[in-house]
Amino acid sequence: MTKPTTDDHPHVAVLAFPFGTHAAPLLSITHHLAALSPSTHFSFFGTPSSNSFILSSNTNLPPNVKPYDVWDGTPDGYAYTGDVQEEMGLFISAAHESFRKGVDRAVEESGRRVSCLMSDAFFWFGKEMAEEIGGGVMWVPFWTAGPHALSSHLYTDFIRESFAGDVTQREDELLSSIPGMSRVRVCDLPEGVVFGRLDSLFSQMLHKMGQALPKADAVFINSFEELDPTFTNDLKSKLKCCLNIGPFNLISPPAQVPDTYGCIPWLDKQQLASVAYVSFGSATIPLPHELVALAEALEDRKVPFIWSLKDNAKVHLPDGFLETTKFQGIVIPWAPQAKVLGHKAVGVFITHCGWNSLLETIVGGVPVICRPFYGDQRLNARMIGDVWKIGVIVNGGVLAKEAMIDCFDKILLQEDGKQMRGRIKSLKDLALAATAYKGSSSDNMRELSRLVSSPCK
Ligand code: UDP
């Protein structure tokens, strides 16, 4: 049991999900909240590998944030097959216990009773853990993706009842009865809602999360209320308190990613809205034939480009592509993406539709070509293509040369592209207004700070 202390200064235990782009945004928000409330102590828990990765680029944490490593769930002597699902499964199975032990340690060391659990929303056991600690500890989870993806998990039971049976026959049906989803199809949903392996640990985690979140004291999201008021209102009606605090990088700009490969000086020499920026996020690499198709389309249309592509994937580019396009574009292993998308020379973003990338492209005002892969990406792509109309979903779902040429022409040369740029500019203006001093996200951030920094009851 956590040893209670007499100290009633607030102590927030922050529980990070150590895979994908989850832990880094939670650490940034913790950093920001710690600066807003210097008398609140924040203990940040992650696995050793995740912590060492995110802390390497966050070297100036305030003194009231202390990171702790917790067990990653790997039994001694365990031989991994190299499958990330397996690593995730072991972590998820041990997470509740690992975090409890970490929290006990932090309480011992700090002499402060925990007053609030701020966790990744994936940790469905947050409420239970807060109750175990006792003393009215609040559970305040963070949903790292978009509001529509959150909605798909809150409505999972309803969706499963509505589409019981062989869902493969109904994958083009619209989810019209869910607020905000009238253009979303069953096949756009994340795996684990109604198709995919519903019995996998990951799917079960998301299902339990959807059931648990309405019990949380507040849920905060890296989005802004004005992006889609239908979702905003519906989430407010389903959750006790729903705080949109984004785009967070406008409220608290992250440490600059160094421009190691000279993207910005290169962009300075290009024409207005002419460049294609290509990135499929931190983890996804399209299949070799898709890389070839994209390379051929760029070359065919002579579109200037910056392509963020891991060195080990370059071998799949067509023979001679790097040489023949050396004055047309640059292929680099990592780009200062937010800065690139904010450059006036960038005219289109070819993306896997990860949520952080989408917020960054909205802030940059750049229309997108969507090639989603898994998780919330198809849903994000549908919102972009059919609801917000700020981009196109690649025809046929995979990168093919002719389809890519059509997309480039549409966005870079035709009236459609101009209209998309106009709509994305309107969203950008709404994002800027939300994060201005009196904007909705700034207000919500102050409310979040007030909530998590309340002393123990
Ligand atoms: N990113 C970057 N440089 C790159 C590729 C990606 O800085 O070359 C950043 C990007 O700005 C975003 C994050 O990596 O903040 C990717 O997050 P997202 O949610 O879009 O996708 P994920 O990596 O989680 O699939």
mmCIF file of N, CA and C in Angstrom, residues 10-122:
data_model
loop_
_atom_site.group_PDB
_atom_site.id
_atom_site.type_symbol
_atom_site.label_atom_id
_atom_site.label_comp_id
_atom_site.label_asym_id
_atom_site.label_seq_id
_atom_site.Cartn_x
_atom_site.Cartn_y
_atom_site.Cartn_z
ATOM 1 N N PRO A 10 0.262 19.257 -3.464
ATOM 2 C CA PRO A 10 -0.137 18.366 -4.556
ATOM 3 C C PRO A 10 1.028 17.552 -5.119
ATOM 4 N N HIS A 11 0.717 16.312 -5.441
ATOM 5 C CA HIS A 11 1.698 15.417 -6.055
ATOM 6 C C HIS A 11 0.977 14.663 -7.171
ATOM 7 N N VAL A 12 1.387 14.928 -8.407
ATOM 8 C CA VAL A 12 0.736 14.308 -9.561
ATOM 9 C C VAL A 12 1.596 13.155 -10.054
ATOM 10 N N ALA A 13 1.002 11.972 -10.121
ATOM 11 C CA ALA A 13 1.710 10.816 -10.693
ATOM 12 C C ALA A 13 1.303 10.718 -12.159
ATOM 13 N N VAL A 14 2.286 10.769 -13.046
ATOM 14 C CA VAL A 14 1.999 10.781 -14.487
ATOM 15 C C VAL A 14 2.407 9.429 -15.072
ATOM 16 N N LEU A 15 1.447 8.716 -15.678
ATOM 17 C CA LEU A 15 1.717 7.366 -16.183
ATOM 18 C C LEU A 15 1.744 7.382 -17.713
ATOM 19 N N ALA A 16 2.918 7.111 -18.280
ATOM 20 C CA ALA A 16 3.069 7.234 -19.748
ATOM 21 C C ALA A 16 2.985 5.874 -20.432
ATOM 22 N N PHE A 17 2.343 5.852 -21.592
ATOM 23 C CA PHE A 17 2.336 4.643 -22.440
ATOM 24 C C PHE A 17 3.618 4.695 -23.264
ATOM 25 N N PRO A 18 4.460 3.647 -23.151
ATOM 26 C CA PRO A 18 5.822 3.793 -23.676
ATOM 27 C C PRO A 18 6.031 3.409 -25.138
ATOM 28 N N PHE A 19 4.964 3.367 -25.948
ATOM 29 C CA PHE A 19 5.120 2.994 -27.365
ATOM 30 C C PHE A 19 4.556 4.106 -28.249
ATOM 31 N N GLY A 20 5.072 4.175 -29.502
ATOM 32 C CA GLY A 20 4.580 5.157 -30.471
ATOM 33 C C GLY A 20 4.796 6.582 -29.966
ATOM 34 N N THR A 21 4.006 7.518 -30.536
ATOM 35 C CA THR A 21 4.154 8.930 -30.136
ATOM 36 C C THR A 21 3.172 9.217 -28.998
ATOM 37 N N HIS A 22 3.367 8.568 -27.851
ATOM 38 C CA HIS A 22 2.472 8.769 -26.702
ATOM 39 C C HIS A 22 3.176 9.479 -25.547
ATOM 40 N N ALA A 23 4.373 8.952 -25.185
ATOM 41 C CA ALA A 23 5.023 9.444 -23.967
ATOM 42 C C ALA A 23 5.543 10.876 -24.140
ATOM 43 N N ALA A 24 6.080 11.192 -25.323
ATOM 44 C CA ALA A 24 6.695 12.517 -25.501
ATOM 45 C C ALA A 24 5.675 13.653 -25.317
ATOM 46 N N PRO A 25 4.475 13.593 -25.951
ATOM 47 C CA PRO A 25 3.520 14.686 -25.704
ATOM 48 C C PRO A 25 3.098 14.768 -24.235
ATOM 49 N N LEU A 26 2.970 13.620 -23.560
ATOM 50 C CA LEU A 26 2.573 13.663 -22.150
ATOM 51 C C LEU A 26 3.669 14.327 -21.310
ATOM 52 N N LEU A 27 4.920 14.054 -21.660
ATOM 53 C CA LEU A 27 6.021 14.705 -20.932
ATOM 54 C C LEU A 27 6.009 16.220 -21.185
ATOM 55 N N SER A 28 5.752 16.620 -22.443
ATOM 56 C CA SER A 28 5.700 18.068 -22.744
ATOM 57 C C SER A 28 4.607 18.748 -21.941
ATOM 58 N N ILE A 29 3.451 18.096 -21.855
ATOM 59 C CA ILE A 29 2.339 18.704 -21.111
ATOM 60 C C ILE A 29 2.689 18.753 -19.617
ATOM 61 N N THR A 30 3.322 17.684 -19.121
ATOM 62 C CA THR A 30 3.745 17.667 -17.713
ATOM 63 C C THR A 30 4.698 18.837 -17.445
ATOM 64 N N HIS A 31 5.643 19.012 -18.357
ATOM 65 C CA HIS A 31 6.614 20.107 -18.256
ATOM 66 C C HIS A 31 5.872 21.455 -18.149
ATOM 67 N N HIS A 32 4.903 21.635 -19.042
ATOM 68 C CA HIS A 32 4.144 22.892 -19.083
ATOM 69 C C HIS A 32 3.365 23.091 -17.775
ATOM 70 N N LEU A 33 2.668 22.034 -17.309
ATOM 71 C CA LEU A 33 1.873 22.152 -16.079
ATOM 72 C C LEU A 33 2.778 22.419 -14.878
ATOM 73 N N ALA A 34 3.966 21.802 -14.898
ATOM 74 C CA ALA A 34 4.902 21.988 -13.782
ATOM 75 C C ALA A 34 5.380 23.433 -13.736
ATOM 76 N N ALA A 35 5.569 24.029 -14.907
ATOM 77 C CA ALA A 35 5.997 25.427 -14.935
ATOM 78 C C ALA A 35 4.855 26.339 -14.458
ATOM 79 N N LEU A 36 3.608 25.959 -14.778
ATOM 80 C CA LEU A 36 2.465 26.777 -14.334
ATOM 81 C C LEU A 36 2.241 26.676 -12.828
ATOM 82 N N SER A 37 2.625 25.535 -12.235
ATOM 83 C CA SER A 37 2.367 25.346 -10.800
ATOM 84 C C SER A 37 3.632 24.824 -10.102
ATOM 85 N N PRO A 38 4.567 25.715 -9.782
ATOM 86 C CA PRO A 38 5.850 25.277 -9.231
ATOM 87 C C PRO A 38 5.744 24.562 -7.881
ATOM 88 N N SER A 39 4.630 24.754 -7.152
ATOM 89 C CA SER A 39 4.540 24.078 -5.852
ATOM 90 C C SER A 39 3.960 22.670 -5.980
ATOM 91 N N THR A 40 3.549 22.289 -7.180
ATOM 92 C CA THR A 40 3.048 20.922 -7.393
ATOM 93 C C THR A 40 4.213 20.045 -7.833
ATOM 94 N N HIS A 41 4.278 18.849 -7.240
ATOM 95 C CA HIS A 41 5.353 17.930 -7.613
ATOM 96 C C HIS A 41 4.802 16.924 -8.630
ATOM 97 N N PHE A 42 5.563 16.667 -9.701
ATOM 98 C CA PHE A 42 5.141 15.711 -10.738
ATOM 99 C C PHE A 42 6.130 14.555 -10.789
ATOM 100 N N SER A 43 5.632 13.329 -10.588
ATOM 101 C CA SER A 43 6.479 12.145 -10.785
ATOM 102 C C SER A 43 6.060 11.522 -12.110
ATOM 103 N N PHE A 44 7.013 11.391 -13.017
ATOM 104 C CA PHE A 44 6.695 10.923 -14.378
ATOM 105 C C PHE A 44 7.196 9.488 -14.547
ATOM 106 N N PHE A 45 6.282 8.549 -14.833
ATOM 107 C CA PHE A 45 6.647 7.127 -14.900
ATOM 108 C C PHE A 45 6.605 6.611 -16.339
ATOM 109 N N GLY A 46 7.708 5.966 -16.732
ATOM 110 C CA GLY A 46 7.756 5.333 -18.057
ATOM 111 C C GLY A 46 8.720 4.160 -17.981
ATOM 112 N N THR A 47 8.779 3.378 -19.042
ATOM 113 C CA THR A 47 9.739 2.263 -19.029
ATOM 114 C C THR A 47 11.143 2.821 -19.280
ATOM 115 N N PRO A 48 12.186 2.078 -18.912
ATOM 116 C CA PRO A 48 13.543 2.621 -19.087
ATOM 117 C C PRO A 48 13.825 3.049 -20.531
ATOM 118 N N SER A 49 13.416 2.224 -21.520
ATOM 119 C CA SER A 49 13.782 2.606 -22.896
ATOM 120 C C SER A 49 12.997 3.837 -23.344
ATOM 121 N N SER A 50 11.725 3.907 -23.003
ATOM 122 C CA SER A 50 10.928 5.069 -23.405
ATOM 123 C C SER A 50 11.450 6.332 -22.706
ATOM 124 N N ASN A 51 11.701 6.223 -21.399
ATOM 125 C CA ASN A 51 12.202 7.390 -20.675
ATOM 126 C C ASN A 51 13.526 7.884 -21.243
ATOM 127 N N SER A 52 14.435 6.942 -21.516
ATOM 128 C CA SER A 52 15.744 7.430 -21.972
ATOM 129 C C SER A 52 15.601 8.101 -23.343
ATOM 130 N N PHE A 53 14.676 7.604 -24.177
ATOM 131 C CA PHE A 53 14.477 8.226 -25.493
ATOM 132 C C PHE A 53 13.880 9.639 -25.359
ATOM 133 N N ILE A 54 12.800 9.771 -24.586
ATOM 134 C CA ILE A 54 12.156 11.099 -24.552
ATOM 135 C C ILE A 54 12.936 12.097 -23.690
ATOM 136 N N LEU A 55 13.658 11.584 -22.694
ATOM 137 C CA LEU A 55 14.390 12.526 -21.834
ATOM 138 C C LEU A 55 15.643 13.057 -22.520
ATOM 139 N N SER A 56 16.125 12.324 -23.542
ATOM 140 C CA SER A 56 17.326 12.807 -24.230
ATOM 141 C C SER A 56 17.054 14.138 -24.937
ATOM 142 N N SER A 57 15.789 14.382 -25.344
ATOM 143 C CA SER A 57 15.502 15.673 -25.981
ATOM 144 C C SER A 57 14.763 16.613 -25.024
ATOM 145 N N ASN A 58 14.680 16.261 -23.743
ATOM 146 C CA ASN A 58 14.039 17.117 -22.737
ATOM 147 C C ASN A 58 14.974 17.255 -21.550
ATOM 148 N N THR A 59 16.096 17.894 -21.799
ATOM 149 C CA THR A 59 17.134 17.916 -20.770
ATOM 150 C C THR A 59 16.896 19.005 -19.725
ATOM 151 N N ASN A 60 15.960 19.927 -20.000
ATOM 152 C CA ASN A 60 15.788 21.054 -19.065
ATOM 153 C C ASN A 60 14.475 20.976 -18.288
ATOM 154 N N LEU A 61 14.153 19.774 -17.764
ATOM 155 C CA LEU A 61 12.903 19.637 -17.006
ATOM 156 C C LEU A 61 12.956 20.526 -15.761
ATOM 157 N N PRO A 62 11.819 21.133 -15.372
ATOM 158 C CA PRO A 62 11.820 21.940 -14.155
ATOM 159 C C PRO A 62 12.081 21.054 -12.930
ATOM 160 N N PRO A 63 12.546 21.662 -11.820
ATOM 161 C CA PRO A 63 12.912 20.858 -10.648
ATOM 162 C C PRO A 63 11.737 20.104 -10.037
ATOM 163 N N ASN A 64 10.497 20.535 -10.315
ATOM 164 C CA ASN A 64 9.352 19.823 -9.734
ATOM 165 C C ASN A 64 8.827 18.695 -10.619
ATOM 166 N N VAL A 65 9.659 18.259 -11.603
ATOM 167 C CA VAL A 65 9.308 17.043 -12.374
ATOM 168 C C VAL A 65 10.405 16.021 -12.146
ATOM 169 N N LYS A 66 10.020 14.843 -11.664
ATOM 170 C CA LYS A 66 11.037 13.809 -11.459
ATOM 171 C C LYS A 66 10.646 12.556 -12.241
ATOM 172 N N PRO A 67 11.506 12.125 -13.186
ATOM 173 C CA PRO A 67 11.185 10.904 -13.933
ATOM 174 C C PRO A 67 11.541 9.641 -13.146
ATOM 175 N N TYR A 68 10.739 8.611 -13.322
ATOM 176 C CA TYR A 68 11.003 7.306 -12.705
ATOM 177 C C TYR A 68 10.865 6.228 -13.770
ATOM 178 N N ASP A 69 11.779 5.257 -13.729
ATOM 179 C CA ASP A 69 11.645 4.088 -14.603
ATOM 180 C C ASP A 69 10.773 3.050 -13.903
ATOM 181 N N VAL A 70 9.859 2.439 -14.672
ATOM 182 C CA VAL A 70 9.096 1.311 -14.117
ATOM 183 C C VAL A 70 9.377 0.070 -14.977
ATOM 184 N N TRP A 71 9.037 -1.073 -14.435
ATOM 185 C CA TRP A 71 9.296 -2.348 -15.123
ATOM 186 C C TRP A 71 8.515 -2.416 -16.431
ATOM 187 N N ASP A 72 9.174 -2.908 -17.493
ATOM 188 C CA ASP A 72 8.485 -2.987 -18.793
ATOM 189 C C ASP A 72 7.738 -4.304 -18.986
ATOM 190 N N GLY A 73 7.708 -5.143 -17.967
ATOM 191 C CA GLY A 73 6.918 -6.373 -18.037
ATOM 192 C C GLY A 73 7.655 -7.576 -18.607
ATOM 193 N N THR A 74 8.927 -7.389 -18.995
ATOM 194 C CA THR A 74 9.668 -8.506 -19.608
ATOM 195 C C THR A 74 10.237 -9.410 -18.508
ATOM 196 N N PRO A 75 9.774 -10.674 -18.430
ATOM 197 C CA PRO A 75 10.328 -11.567 -17.404
ATOM 198 C C PRO A 75 11.821 -11.800 -17.639
ATOM 199 N N ASP A 76 12.546 -12.061 -16.549
ATOM 200 C CA ASP A 76 13.991 -12.333 -16.662
ATOM 201 C C ASP A 76 14.238 -13.451 -17.669
ATOM 202 N N GLY A 77 15.199 -13.256 -18.534
ATOM 203 C CA GLY A 77 15.609 -14.296 -19.478
ATOM 204 C C GLY A 77 14.644 -14.472 -20.641
ATOM 205 N N TYR A 78 13.642 -13.605 -20.746
ATOM 206 C CA TYR A 78 12.638 -13.763 -21.817
ATOM 207 C C TYR A 78 13.276 -13.497 -23.187
ATOM 208 N N ALA A 79 12.989 -14.373 -24.164
ATOM 209 C CA ALA A 79 13.562 -14.175 -25.507
ATOM 210 C C ALA A 79 12.493 -13.608 -26.432
ATOM 211 N N TYR A 80 12.653 -12.366 -26.830
ATOM 212 C CA TYR A 80 11.682 -11.728 -27.733
ATOM 213 C C TYR A 80 11.793 -12.277 -29.147
ATOM 214 N N THR A 81 10.667 -12.328 -29.840
ATOM 215 C CA THR A 81 10.723 -12.734 -31.243
ATOM 216 C C THR A 81 10.943 -11.505 -32.130
ATOM 217 N N GLY A 82 10.898 -10.322 -31.526
ATOM 218 C CA GLY A 82 11.110 -9.093 -32.310
ATOM 219 C C GLY A 82 9.800 -8.433 -32.695
ATOM 220 N N ASP A 83 8.676 -8.966 -32.236
ATOM 221 C CA ASP A 83 7.370 -8.424 -32.581
ATOM 222 C C ASP A 83 6.967 -7.365 -31.541
ATOM 223 N N VAL A 84 6.669 -6.141 -32.013
ATOM 224 C CA VAL A 84 6.358 -5.049 -31.077
ATOM 225 C C VAL A 84 5.068 -5.327 -30.297
ATOM 226 N N GLN A 85 4.148 -6.093 -30.925
ATOM 227 C CA GLN A 85 2.893 -6.457 -30.238
ATOM 228 C C GLN A 85 3.176 -7.267 -28.979
ATOM 229 N N GLU A 86 4.213 -8.114 -29.099
ATOM 230 C CA GLU A 86 4.574 -8.977 -27.986
ATOM 231 C C GLU A 86 5.113 -8.120 -26.826
ATOM 232 N N GLU A 87 5.967 -7.150 -27.194
ATOM 233 C CA GLU A 87 6.539 -6.245 -26.205
ATOM 234 C C GLU A 87 5.415 -5.454 -25.519
ATOM 235 N N MET A 88 4.472 -5.000 -26.333
ATOM 236 C CA MET A 88 3.355 -4.220 -25.816
ATOM 237 C C MET A 88 2.482 -5.075 -24.903
ATOM 238 N N GLY A 89 2.258 -6.315 -25.330
ATOM 239 C CA GLY A 89 1.421 -7.234 -24.549
ATOM 240 C C GLY A 89 2.010 -7.467 -23.162
ATOM 241 N N LEU A 90 3.308 -7.698 -23.104
ATOM 242 C CA LEU A 90 3.951 -7.936 -21.801
ATOM 243 C C LEU A 90 3.839 -6.694 -20.932
ATOM 244 N N PHE A 91 4.043 -5.543 -21.558
ATOM 245 C CA PHE A 91 3.964 -4.298 -20.796
ATOM 246 C C PHE A 91 2.540 -4.094 -20.251
ATOM 247 N N ILE A 92 1.549 -4.267 -21.128
ATOM 248 C CA ILE A 92 0.154 -4.019 -20.718
ATOM 249 C C ILE A 92 -0.238 -4.954 -19.565
ATOM 250 N N SER A 93 0.178 -6.231 -19.679
ATOM 251 C CA SER A 93 -0.207 -7.193 -18.635
ATOM 252 C C SER A 93 0.348 -6.790 -17.273
ATOM 253 N N ALA A 94 1.529 -6.169 -17.269
ATOM 254 C CA ALA A 94 2.172 -5.850 -15.985
ATOM 255 C C ALA A 94 1.928 -4.409 -15.556
ATOM 256 N N ALA A 95 1.300 -3.597 -16.429
ATOM 257 C CA ALA A 95 1.310 -2.137 -16.227
ATOM 258 C C ALA A 95 0.751 -1.680 -14.873
ATOM 259 N N HIS A 96 -0.413 -2.198 -14.513
ATOM 260 C CA HIS A 96 -1.049 -1.725 -13.277
ATOM 261 C C HIS A 96 -0.085 -1.911 -12.088
ATOM 262 N N GLU A 97 0.470 -3.119 -11.999
ATOM 263 C CA GLU A 97 1.363 -3.452 -10.895
ATOM 264 C C GLU A 97 2.670 -2.636 -10.964
ATOM 265 N N SER A 98 3.228 -2.536 -12.181
ATOM 266 C CA SER A 98 4.488 -1.786 -12.351
ATOM 267 C C SER A 98 4.317 -0.346 -11.886
ATOM 268 N N PHE A 99 3.200 0.279 -12.322
ATOM 269 C CA PHE A 99 2.984 1.679 -11.954
ATOM 270 C C PHE A 99 2.738 1.825 -10.448
ATOM 271 N N ARG A 100 1.985 0.859 -9.868
ATOM 272 C CA ARG A 100 1.727 0.954 -8.421
ATOM 273 C C ARG A 100 3.045 0.973 -7.637
ATOM 274 N N LYS A 101 3.963 0.078 -8.060
ATOM 275 C CA LYS A 101 5.254 0.017 -7.357
ATOM 276 C C LYS A 101 6.008 1.334 -7.547
ATOM 277 N N GLY A 102 5.963 1.868 -8.764
ATOM 278 C CA GLY A 102 6.648 3.138 -9.045
ATOM 279 C C GLY A 102 6.073 4.263 -8.195
ATOM 280 N N VAL A 103 4.740 4.304 -8.091
ATOM 281 C CA VAL A 103 4.081 5.364 -7.325
ATOM 282 C C VAL A 103 4.477 5.249 -5.852
ATOM 283 N N ASP A 104 4.499 4.021 -5.337
ATOM 284 C CA ASP A 104 4.903 3.833 -3.925
ATOM 285 C C ASP A 104 6.300 4.410 -3.691
ATOM 286 N N ARG A 105 7.186 4.147 -4.654
ATOM 287 C CA ARG A 105 8.571 4.638 -4.512
ATOM 288 C C ARG A 105 8.591 6.172 -4.492
ATOM 289 N N ALA A 106 7.832 6.769 -5.402
ATOM 290 C CA ALA A 106 7.830 8.238 -5.498
ATOM 291 C C ALA A 106 7.252 8.873 -4.229
ATOM 292 N N VAL A 107 6.261 8.201 -3.638
ATOM 293 C CA VAL A 107 5.663 8.742 -2.404
ATOM 294 C C VAL A 107 6.696 8.674 -1.278
ATOM 295 N N GLU A 108 7.381 7.539 -1.196
ATOM 296 C CA GLU A 108 8.440 7.390 -0.172
ATOM 297 C C GLU A 108 9.476 8.498 -0.327
ATOM 298 N N GLU A 109 9.931 8.650 -1.569
ATOM 299 C CA GLU A 109 11.038 9.584 -1.806
ATOM 300 C C GLU A 109 10.644 11.043 -1.622
ATOM 301 N N SER A 110 9.427 11.384 -2.080
ATOM 302 C CA SER A 110 9.032 12.799 -2.049
ATOM 303 C C SER A 110 8.391 13.167 -0.714
ATOM 304 N N GLY A 111 7.893 12.162 -0.006
ATOM 305 C CA GLY A 111 7.170 12.447 1.234
ATOM 306 C C GLY A 111 5.827 13.101 0.972
ATOM 307 N N ARG A 112 5.356 13.008 -0.253
ATOM 308 C CA ARG A 112 4.059 13.612 -0.585
ATOM 309 C C ARG A 112 3.088 12.530 -1.018
ATOM 310 N N ARG A 113 1.927 12.543 -0.436
ATOM 311 C CA ARG A 113 0.854 11.649 -0.851
ATOM 312 C C ARG A 113 0.447 12.021 -2.290
ATOM 313 N N VAL A 114 0.051 11.019 -3.087
ATOM 314 C CA VAL A 114 -0.389 11.342 -4.461
ATOM 315 C C VAL A 114 -1.776 11.969 -4.410
ATOM 316 N N SER A 115 -1.946 13.086 -5.123
ATOM 317 C CA SER A 115 -3.250 13.756 -5.128
ATOM 318 C C SER A 115 -3.967 13.589 -6.468
ATOM 319 N N CYS A 116 -3.209 13.218 -7.502
ATOM 320 C CA CYS A 116 -3.836 13.102 -8.830
ATOM 321 C C CYS A 116 -3.055 12.101 -9.673
ATOM 322 N N LEU A 117 -3.804 11.255 -10.403
ATOM 323 C CA LEU A 117 -3.165 10.354 -11.384
ATOM 324 C C LEU A 117 -3.456 10.923 -12.758
ATOM 325 N N MET A 118 -2.404 11.327 -13.449
ATOM 326 C CA MET A 118 -2.583 11.846 -14.809
ATOM 327 C C MET A 118 -1.978 10.774 -15.721
ATOM 328 N N SER A 119 -2.816 10.107 -16.500
ATOM 329 C CA SER A 119 -2.283 8.948 -17.235
ATOM 330 C C SER A 119 -2.610 9.043 -18.710
ATOM 331 N N ASP A 120 -1.903 8.245 -19.494
ATOM 332 C CA ASP A 120 -2.344 8.022 -20.866
ATOM 333 C C ASP A 120 -3.745 7.400 -20.770
ATOM 334 N N ALA A 121 -4.643 7.805 -21.679
ATOM 335 C CA ALA A 121 -6.016 7.290 -21.613
ATOM 336 C C ALA A 121 -6.061 5.765 -21.762
ATOM 337 N N PHE A 122 -5.039 5.184 -22.410
ATOM 338 C CA PHE A 122 -5.032 3.727 -22.601
ATOM 339 C C PHE A 122 -5.143 2.974 -21.272
#
